[in-house]
Short mmCIF file of C-alpha atoms in Angstrom, two decimals:
data_model
loop_
_atom_site.label_atom_id
_atom_site.label_comp_id
_atom_site.label_asym_id
_atom_site.label_seq_id
_atom_site.Cartn_x
_atom_site.Cartn_y
_atom_site.Cartn_z
CA UNK A 50 4.78 -16.65 -12.99
CA UNK A 51 7.68 -18.64 -14.37
CA UNK A 52 7.29 -21.62 -16.70
CA UNK A 53 7.36 -24.82 -14.61
CA UNK A 54 9.11 -26.63 -17.45
CA UNK A 55 11.93 -24.05 -17.32
CA UNK A 56 12.13 -24.43 -13.52
CA UNK A 57 12.40 -28.23 -13.91
CA UNK A 58 15.21 -27.92 -16.44
CA UNK A 59 17.12 -25.15 -14.65
CA UNK A 60 16.62 -25.57 -10.88
CA UNK A 61 20.05 -24.23 -9.89
CA UNK A 62 19.59 -21.13 -12.02
CA UNK A 63 16.20 -20.43 -10.39
CA UNK A 64 17.65 -20.98 -6.91
CA UNK A 65 20.41 -18.48 -7.66
CA UNK A 66 17.92 -15.95 -9.06
CA UNK A 67 15.79 -16.21 -5.90
CA UNK A 68 18.87 -15.81 -3.74
CA UNK A 69 19.96 -12.72 -5.69
CA UNK A 70 16.51 -11.22 -5.18
CA UNK A 71 16.68 -12.01 -1.46
CA UNK A 72 13.65 -14.30 -1.71
CA UNK A 73 13.39 -17.69 0.02
CA UNK A 74 11.51 -20.38 -1.87
CA UNK A 75 11.86 -24.16 -1.45
CA UNK A 76 12.51 -25.07 -5.09
CA UNK A 77 13.26 -28.71 -4.25
CA UNK A 78 9.88 -29.07 -2.57
CA UNK A 79 8.18 -27.45 -5.56
CA UNK A 80 9.84 -29.93 -7.94
CA UNK A 81 8.89 -32.83 -5.67
CA UNK A 82 5.24 -31.68 -5.74
CA UNK A 83 5.43 -31.07 -9.49
CA UNK A 84 6.61 -34.63 -10.10
CA UNK A 85 3.90 -36.08 -7.86
CA UNK A 86 1.26 -33.84 -9.45
CA UNK A 87 2.16 -34.96 -12.97
CA UNK A 88 2.09 -38.62 -11.91
CA UNK A 89 -1.37 -38.24 -10.36
CA UNK A 90 -2.73 -36.32 -13.37
CA UNK A 91 -1.37 -39.04 -15.66
CA UNK A 92 -3.15 -41.72 -13.60
CA UNK A 93 -6.40 -39.77 -13.82
CA UNK A 94 -6.07 -39.28 -17.58
CA UNK A 95 -5.33 -42.98 -18.14
CA UNK A 96 -8.47 -43.99 -16.26
CA UNK A 97 -10.58 -41.41 -18.08
CA UNK A 98 -9.30 -42.83 -21.36
CA UNK A 99 -10.37 -46.31 -20.18
CA UNK A 100 -13.80 -44.89 -19.29
CA UNK A 101 -14.17 -43.45 -22.77
CA UNK A 102 -13.20 -46.75 -24.35
CA UNK A 103 -15.68 -48.65 -22.14
CA UNK A 104 -18.44 -46.28 -23.25
CA UNK A 105 -17.66 -47.06 -26.88
CA UNK A 106 -17.37 -50.82 -26.37
CA UNK A 107 -20.38 -51.36 -24.09
CA UNK A 108 -22.99 -51.37 -26.88
CA UNK A 109 -21.30 -54.41 -28.45
CA UNK A 110 -21.38 -56.48 -25.25
CA UNK A 111 -23.77 -59.11 -23.94
CA UNK A 112 -25.74 -58.45 -20.76
CA UNK A 113 -23.27 -60.47 -18.68
CA UNK A 114 -20.28 -58.66 -20.17
CA UNK A 115 -21.99 -55.31 -19.55
CA UNK A 116 -22.39 -56.10 -15.85
CA UNK A 117 -18.68 -56.90 -15.60
CA UNK A 118 -17.73 -53.71 -17.48
CA UNK A 119 -20.06 -51.57 -15.34
CA UNK A 120 -18.41 -52.95 -12.22
CA UNK A 121 -15.00 -52.14 -13.71
CA UNK A 122 -16.17 -48.62 -14.54
CA UNK A 123 -17.38 -48.10 -10.96
CA UNK A 124 -13.95 -49.13 -9.77
CA UNK A 125 -12.36 -46.66 -12.21
CA UNK A 126 -14.58 -43.86 -10.85
CA UNK A 127 -13.49 -44.70 -7.30
CA UNK A 128 -9.84 -44.66 -8.36
CA UNK A 129 -10.27 -41.34 -10.19
CA UNK A 130 -11.93 -39.80 -7.13
CA UNK A 131 -9.13 -41.09 -4.93
CA UNK A 132 -6.50 -39.49 -7.18
CA UNK A 133 -8.49 -36.25 -7.29
CA UNK A 134 -8.42 -36.14 -3.48
CA UNK A 135 -4.66 -36.53 -3.68
CA UNK A 136 -4.53 -33.57 -6.07
CA UNK A 137 -6.61 -31.56 -3.60
CA UNK A 138 -3.72 -31.50 -1.14
CA UNK A 139 -0.88 -31.35 -3.71
CA UNK A 140 -2.10 -28.40 -5.79
CA UNK A 141 -2.61 -25.75 -3.05
CA UNK A 142 0.98 -26.17 -1.85
CA UNK A 143 2.25 -26.39 -5.44
CA UNK A 144 0.38 -23.20 -6.42
CA UNK A 145 1.64 -21.37 -3.34
CA UNK A 146 5.27 -22.28 -3.99
CA UNK A 147 5.29 -21.45 -7.71
CA UNK A 148 3.56 -18.16 -6.91
CA UNK A 149 6.37 -17.28 -4.49
CA UNK A 150 9.05 -17.48 -7.19
CA UNK A 151 9.87 -13.96 -8.48
CA UNK A 152 10.89 -13.10 -12.01
CA UNK A 153 14.56 -13.81 -12.66
CA UNK A 154 16.84 -10.78 -13.12
CA UNK A 155 18.32 -10.24 -16.57
CA UNK A 156 21.99 -11.15 -16.97
CA UNK A 157 23.25 -7.53 -16.95
CA UNK A 158 21.55 -6.59 -13.66
CA UNK A 159 24.08 -6.07 -10.89
CA UNK A 160 23.96 -8.63 -8.07
CA UNK A 161 23.49 -6.75 -4.82
CA UNK A 162 22.37 -7.20 -1.24
CA UNK A 163 20.55 -3.87 -0.68
CA UNK A 164 19.66 -0.56 -2.32
CA UNK A 165 23.20 0.59 -1.54
CA UNK A 166 24.34 -1.55 -4.46
CA UNK A 167 22.17 0.31 -7.00
CA UNK A 168 24.22 2.05 -9.71
CA UNK A 169 23.96 5.74 -10.55
CA UNK A 170 24.44 5.74 -14.32
CA UNK A 171 23.92 9.42 -15.20
CA UNK A 172 23.12 12.92 -13.96
CA UNK A 173 21.10 15.35 -16.07
CA UNK A 174 20.14 19.00 -15.68
CA UNK A 175 21.66 21.83 -13.70
CA UNK A 176 20.83 22.20 -10.04
CA UNK A 177 19.33 25.66 -9.40
CA UNK A 178 21.63 28.21 -7.78
CA UNK A 179 19.99 30.33 -5.13
CA UNK A 180 21.35 33.41 -3.35
CA UNK A 181 19.09 32.49 -0.44
CA UNK A 182 18.42 29.38 1.60
CA UNK A 183 15.81 27.37 -0.37
CA UNK A 184 12.66 26.35 1.47
CA UNK A 185 11.02 22.97 1.28
CA UNK A 186 7.63 22.78 -0.41
CA UNK A 187 5.67 22.73 2.86
CA UNK A 188 7.23 25.99 4.02
CA UNK A 189 6.51 27.51 0.59
CA UNK A 190 2.93 26.31 0.83
CA UNK A 191 2.24 28.30 3.98
CA UNK A 192 1.89 31.49 1.94
CA UNK A 193 0.75 30.00 -1.38
CA UNK A 194 -2.18 27.84 -0.21
CA UNK A 195 -1.61 25.02 -2.71
CA UNK A 196 -1.86 21.98 -0.42
CA UNK A 197 -4.09 21.41 2.60
CA UNK A 198 -3.19 18.33 4.64
CA UNK A 199 -4.70 19.61 7.90
CA UNK A 200 -8.30 19.70 6.70
CA UNK A 201 -7.77 16.47 4.75
CA UNK A 202 -6.67 14.76 7.97
CA UNK A 203 -9.97 15.76 9.61
CA UNK A 204 -11.89 14.41 6.62
CA UNK A 205 -9.92 11.26 5.71
CA UNK A 206 -7.12 10.81 8.24
CA UNK A 207 -3.34 11.00 7.90
CA UNK A 208 -1.56 10.89 4.52
CA UNK A 209 -4.33 12.57 2.52
CA UNK A 210 -4.45 16.07 1.06
CA UNK A 211 -6.47 18.64 -0.79
CA UNK A 212 -4.68 20.12 -3.82
CA UNK A 213 -5.87 23.69 -4.32
CA UNK A 214 -5.62 26.75 -6.53
CA UNK A 215 -2.59 26.80 -8.86
CA UNK A 216 -1.56 23.27 -7.79
CA UNK A 217 -4.63 21.99 -9.61
CA UNK A 218 -3.78 24.08 -12.68
CA UNK A 219 -0.25 22.69 -12.61
CA UNK A 220 -1.59 19.14 -12.46
CA UNK A 221 -3.85 19.71 -15.46
CA UNK A 222 -0.96 21.36 -17.32
CA UNK A 223 1.29 18.39 -16.61
CA UNK A 224 -1.32 16.06 -18.09
CA UNK A 225 -1.44 18.19 -21.23
CA UNK A 226 2.35 18.05 -21.53
CA UNK A 227 2.31 14.26 -21.15
CA UNK A 228 -0.29 13.89 -23.91
CA UNK A 229 1.64 16.25 -26.20
CA UNK A 230 4.86 14.23 -25.80
CA UNK A 231 3.58 10.66 -25.70
CA UNK A 232 0.65 10.41 -28.10
CA UNK A 233 2.89 11.05 -31.16
CA UNK A 234 5.01 8.10 -29.92
CA UNK A 235 2.06 5.75 -30.32
CA UNK A 236 0.69 5.75 -26.77
CA UNK A 237 -3.08 5.25 -26.54
CA UNK A 238 -4.54 7.27 -23.65
CA UNK A 239 -6.56 5.18 -21.19
CA UNK A 240 -8.52 5.94 -18.02
CA UNK A 241 -8.64 2.47 -16.42
CA UNK A 242 -10.77 1.03 -13.62
CA UNK A 243 -9.19 1.65 -10.22
CA UNK A 244 -10.51 -1.58 -8.68
CA UNK A 245 -9.43 -5.05 -9.82
CA UNK A 246 -10.09 -8.64 -8.78
CA UNK A 247 -7.70 -10.61 -6.60
CA UNK A 248 -6.66 -12.96 -9.40
CA UNK A 249 -5.72 -9.95 -11.56
CA UNK A 250 -3.65 -8.36 -8.79
CA UNK A 251 -1.99 -11.73 -8.24
CA UNK A 252 -1.35 -12.21 -11.96
CA UNK A 253 0.37 -8.82 -12.12
CA UNK A 254 2.72 -9.99 -9.36
CA UNK A 255 1.82 -7.54 -6.62
CA UNK A 256 -0.21 -9.66 -4.23
CA UNK A 257 2.00 -12.50 -2.99
CA UNK A 258 4.50 -10.30 -1.15
CA UNK A 259 2.61 -7.01 -1.39
CA UNK A 260 -0.87 -7.63 0.02
CA UNK A 261 -0.19 -5.45 3.07
CA UNK A 262 0.32 -2.48 0.75
CA UNK A 263 -3.02 -2.86 -1.05
CA UNK A 264 -6.39 -1.46 0.00
CA UNK A 265 -8.95 -4.29 -0.07
CA UNK A 266 -12.70 -3.72 -0.28
CA UNK A 267 -13.73 -6.86 1.59
CA UNK A 268 -17.47 -6.67 0.93
CA UNK A 269 -16.90 -6.61 -2.84
CA UNK A 270 -13.59 -8.53 -2.80
CA UNK A 271 -11.97 -5.89 -4.99
CA UNK A 272 -8.54 -4.28 -4.67
CA UNK A 273 -7.67 -0.61 -5.26
CA UNK A 274 -4.81 -0.21 -7.72
CA UNK A 275 -1.49 1.23 -6.55
CA UNK A 276 -0.56 2.13 -10.12
CA UNK A 277 -2.40 2.14 -13.48
CA UNK A 278 -0.08 -0.70 -14.53
CA UNK A 279 -2.17 -3.12 -12.46
CA UNK A 280 -5.24 -2.36 -14.60
CA UNK A 281 -3.42 -1.87 -17.93
CA UNK A 282 -1.67 -5.28 -17.92
CA UNK A 283 -4.98 -7.20 -18.06
CA UNK A 284 -6.30 -5.02 -20.90
CA UNK A 285 -5.50 -7.94 -23.25
CA UNK A 286 -6.35 -10.76 -20.82
CA UNK A 287 -6.67 -14.11 -22.63
CA UNK A 288 -6.01 -12.52 -26.03
CA UNK A 289 -3.67 -13.38 -28.91
CA UNK A 290 -2.17 -10.26 -30.47
CA UNK A 291 -0.85 -9.82 -33.99
CA UNK A 292 2.95 -9.58 -34.00
CA UNK A 293 2.83 -6.74 -36.49
CA UNK A 294 0.67 -4.72 -34.05
CA UNK A 295 3.44 -4.81 -31.43
CA UNK A 296 4.54 -2.91 -29.53
CA UNK A 297 1.17 -1.85 -28.16
CA UNK A 298 1.70 1.22 -25.97
CA UNK A 299 -0.80 2.61 -23.49
CA UNK A 300 -0.83 5.70 -21.29
CA UNK A 301 -2.95 5.31 -18.17
CA UNK A 302 -4.22 8.20 -16.04
CA UNK A 303 -5.59 7.30 -12.62
CA UNK A 304 -5.65 7.96 -8.91
CA UNK A 305 -3.49 5.41 -7.10
CA UNK A 306 -3.94 4.02 -3.61
CA UNK A 307 -1.29 2.62 -1.26
CA UNK A 308 -1.46 1.74 2.40
CA UNK A 309 2.21 2.65 2.90
CA UNK A 310 2.50 -0.30 5.25
CA UNK A 311 5.69 -0.23 7.26
CA UNK A 312 6.42 3.42 6.44
CA UNK A 313 5.23 4.88 9.73
CA UNK A 314 7.42 7.81 10.71
CA UNK A 315 8.65 8.30 7.11
CA UNK A 316 7.58 11.49 5.31
CA UNK A 317 4.45 11.74 7.44
CA UNK A 318 4.01 15.41 6.56
CA UNK A 319 2.94 16.69 3.18
CA UNK A 320 2.31 14.80 -0.06
CA UNK A 321 5.53 12.88 -0.70
CA UNK A 322 4.26 9.58 0.74
CA UNK A 323 0.47 9.41 0.81
CA UNK A 324 -2.42 6.96 0.59
CA UNK A 325 -3.89 8.54 -2.55
CA UNK A 326 -2.12 10.27 -5.43
CA UNK A 327 -2.51 10.83 -9.17
CA UNK A 328 -0.15 9.34 -11.72
CA UNK A 329 0.27 8.89 -15.46
CA UNK A 330 1.73 5.48 -16.31
CA UNK A 331 3.15 4.05 -19.54
CA UNK A 332 2.57 0.37 -20.34
CA UNK A 333 3.84 -1.64 -23.28
CA UNK A 334 3.21 -5.10 -24.77
CA UNK A 335 6.00 -6.26 -27.09
CA UNK A 336 7.93 -9.27 -28.36
CA UNK A 337 10.74 -10.92 -26.35
CA UNK A 338 13.30 -9.78 -28.95
CA UNK A 339 12.34 -6.12 -28.52
CA UNK A 340 11.70 -5.87 -24.79
CA UNK A 341 15.18 -4.59 -23.88
CA UNK A 342 15.04 -1.83 -26.50
CA UNK A 343 11.45 -1.01 -25.46
CA UNK A 344 12.66 -0.66 -21.87
CA UNK A 345 15.28 1.88 -22.93
CA UNK A 346 12.59 3.67 -24.94
CA UNK A 347 10.32 4.02 -21.89
CA UNK A 348 13.25 5.41 -19.91
CA UNK A 349 13.96 7.90 -22.70
CA UNK A 350 10.34 9.10 -22.55
CA UNK A 351 10.63 9.65 -18.80
CA UNK A 352 13.82 11.63 -19.36
CA UNK A 353 12.28 13.66 -22.17
CA UNK A 354 9.47 14.81 -19.89
CA UNK A 355 11.94 15.73 -17.16
CA UNK A 356 14.09 17.66 -19.62
CA UNK A 357 11.05 19.57 -20.87
CA UNK A 358 10.36 20.58 -17.29
CA UNK A 359 14.06 21.42 -16.79
CA UNK A 360 14.23 19.51 -13.52
CA UNK A 361 17.64 18.12 -12.43
CA UNK A 362 17.67 14.35 -11.98
CA UNK A 363 19.78 11.22 -11.93
CA UNK A 364 19.13 7.74 -13.34
CA UNK A 365 19.64 4.65 -11.18
CA UNK A 366 20.01 1.07 -12.45
CA UNK A 367 18.58 -1.14 -9.73
CA UNK A 368 20.49 -4.15 -8.39
CA UNK A 369 18.93 -7.59 -7.93
CA UNK A 370 18.03 -6.98 -4.28
CA UNK A 371 15.99 -3.88 -5.14
CA UNK A 372 13.84 -5.42 -7.89
CA UNK A 373 10.20 -6.17 -7.16
CA UNK A 374 8.78 -9.62 -7.84
CA UNK A 375 7.60 -8.94 -11.43
CA UNK A 376 10.66 -7.01 -12.61
CA UNK A 377 13.60 -8.59 -14.45
CA UNK A 378 15.24 -5.18 -14.92
CA UNK A 379 14.46 -1.74 -13.54
CA UNK A 380 15.59 1.89 -13.68
CA UNK A 381 14.59 4.66 -11.28
CA UNK A 382 14.77 8.40 -11.78
CA UNK A 383 15.48 10.50 -8.70
CA UNK A 384 14.82 14.24 -8.86
CA UNK A 385 16.79 16.87 -6.97
CA UNK A 386 14.78 18.64 -4.26
CA UNK A 387 16.79 21.69 -3.11
CA UNK A 388 14.51 22.41 -0.15
CA UNK A 389 15.34 18.97 1.22
CA UNK A 390 18.91 18.94 -0.12
CA UNK A 391 18.56 15.43 -1.53
CA UNK A 392 17.39 13.36 -4.48
CA UNK A 393 14.03 11.59 -4.16
CA UNK A 394 12.52 8.92 -6.39
CA UNK A 395 9.94 10.24 -8.86
CA UNK A 396 9.92 7.58 -11.61
CA UNK A 397 10.58 3.92 -12.25
CA UNK A 398 10.47 1.75 -15.35
CA UNK A 399 10.55 -2.06 -15.36
CA UNK A 400 10.89 -4.87 -17.86
CA UNK A 401 8.72 -7.72 -16.56
CA UNK A 402 9.51 -10.06 -19.50
CA UNK A 403 6.76 -12.74 -19.73
CA UNK A 404 6.21 -13.00 -15.96
CA UNK A 405 2.86 -11.15 -15.99
CA UNK A 406 1.79 -12.25 -19.47
CA UNK A 407 2.04 -15.93 -18.57
CA UNK A 408 -0.59 -15.61 -15.81
CA UNK A 409 -2.70 -13.20 -17.85
CA UNK A 410 -2.42 -15.49 -20.90
CA UNK A 411 -1.51 -12.64 -23.25
CA UNK A 412 0.22 -14.00 -26.34
CA UNK A 413 1.13 -12.98 -29.86
CA UNK A 414 1.09 -14.96 -33.09
CA UNK A 415 4.38 -15.11 -34.97
CA UNK A 416 4.19 -13.88 -38.54
CA UNK A 417 6.97 -16.34 -39.49
CA UNK A 418 5.49 -19.66 -38.38
CA UNK A 419 2.04 -18.82 -37.01
CA UNK A 420 2.89 -20.18 -33.56
CA UNK A 421 1.98 -18.29 -30.40
CA UNK A 422 4.19 -17.24 -27.52
CA UNK A 423 3.82 -14.95 -24.53
CA UNK A 424 4.38 -11.23 -24.95
CA UNK A 425 6.73 -9.25 -22.75
CA UNK A 426 5.21 -6.47 -20.62
CA UNK A 427 6.90 -3.25 -19.54
CA UNK A 428 5.83 -0.28 -17.46
CA UNK A 429 7.16 3.18 -16.71
CA UNK A 430 6.07 6.27 -14.80
CA UNK A 431 5.24 9.17 -17.06
CA UNK A 432 4.78 11.53 -14.11
CA UNK A 433 3.76 10.92 -10.50
CA UNK A 434 1.94 14.22 -10.08
CA UNK A 435 2.41 14.88 -6.36
CA UNK A 436 6.15 14.34 -6.41
CA UNK A 437 6.60 16.41 -9.56
CA UNK A 438 4.61 19.24 -7.97
CA UNK A 439 7.04 19.09 -5.04
CA UNK A 440 10.01 19.20 -7.46
CA UNK A 441 8.56 22.19 -9.34
CA UNK A 442 7.83 24.11 -6.14
CA UNK A 443 11.31 23.60 -4.73
CA UNK A 444 13.35 24.03 -7.93
CA UNK A 445 11.39 27.02 -9.24
CA UNK A 446 11.05 29.01 -5.97
CA UNK A 447 12.05 32.66 -5.72
CA UNK A 448 13.57 34.70 -2.92
CA UNK A 449 10.10 36.13 -2.28
CA UNK A 450 8.68 32.69 -1.59
CA UNK A 451 6.83 32.56 -4.90
CA UNK A 452 7.11 29.90 -7.62
CA UNK A 453 7.93 30.37 -11.27
CA UNK A 454 5.84 28.28 -13.63
CA UNK A 455 8.05 26.09 -15.87
CA UNK A 456 8.07 27.67 -19.30
CA UNK A 457 6.81 24.51 -21.01
CA UNK A 458 3.62 24.58 -18.89
CA UNK A 459 2.69 28.24 -19.27
CA UNK A 460 0.68 27.81 -22.46
CA UNK A 461 -1.58 25.39 -20.60
CA UNK A 462 -2.10 27.86 -17.74
CA UNK A 463 -3.28 30.91 -19.63
CA UNK A 464 0.24 32.32 -19.85
CA UNK A 465 0.73 32.35 -16.06
CA UNK A 466 4.42 32.90 -15.29
CA UNK A 467 4.51 32.94 -11.50
CA UNK A 468 2.48 31.61 -8.59
CA UNK A 469 2.24 34.50 -6.17
CA UNK A 470 1.53 34.88 -2.50
CA UNK A 471 -2.10 35.23 -1.55
#
């Protein structure tokens, strides 16, 4: 959520930011409601102040004067109730409109109209050279028995899978690698709840335009997280942090759940786009002055993990049109999949500035003046396990249809060097 005071003082800037994010919000109507809301609240507060004064003065009055004052107080109560009824219709529309406003892009984010305007800023790693036509991971799986989507479809429906055999060992090995790299950098490992309340999902900025993507347990009115970020952000809900303790870095491990609404016909086979997957997510709370450098740090951690795995990738700086509501700046990593002959997204990292913290009421106390202000929150994929398994299978395949185990993972897999045919 943006600061209403900032919106009041910079309406044209906010309108431009919404336009650049391809979001339609009636800012003029919001400001009209904001003005009316403040006027009504002021009227209520003035009458409450008069009530308080009457209560203090009434003991000094004669019986006749008390009757007059009591009549006046009844009138004040009626007026207050009338103004409260006015607020009852102003505030729902006001809340809806301010909730629709996305975070404003940072000044160095490219203005664009679609994902075609995203900028490729670097390539890293060597694409594997094969003297045979590389297979995609599903063809490789036919002989290796690592993924079972057929039986999962009978059990749970489409877009679910069983991971089996060495795929499970690879997943556990990847977690060990993540811990080895990130814990020395100050990340605290967390296994968060996978269900959150509606107000938390809304505070994190994923509900207003993303409700169709979220699994909702209606009986309990809880929402399944689509990323650990949604449960890590509220870890310091309503808290004031010590500036010297920042940045606070967390590493969440969780299953993630997404409806994949609107993706029918896209990647319906396999585990690239599924309803349930496992992911390790980085999350950071820091000061406004350090959020840009912290963002680059999270990206560097993503790249370090990819370089350890020796997977070829490219880094994309997202344009304004391809930023989600909470993000002010965002980078994606796309990994080369030789079996599909294309790059596919495997990571993202976003700077959400104080957009989430403002709703969550997460602040820090300045060591200089003792005042409080909102922290900045950032998130970044450590590894999305399913997509990294795909990348390993396709980049490390052999002519015999087997898969070499990345060298960095072998110590976690009992020295296993190759995943062989059954």
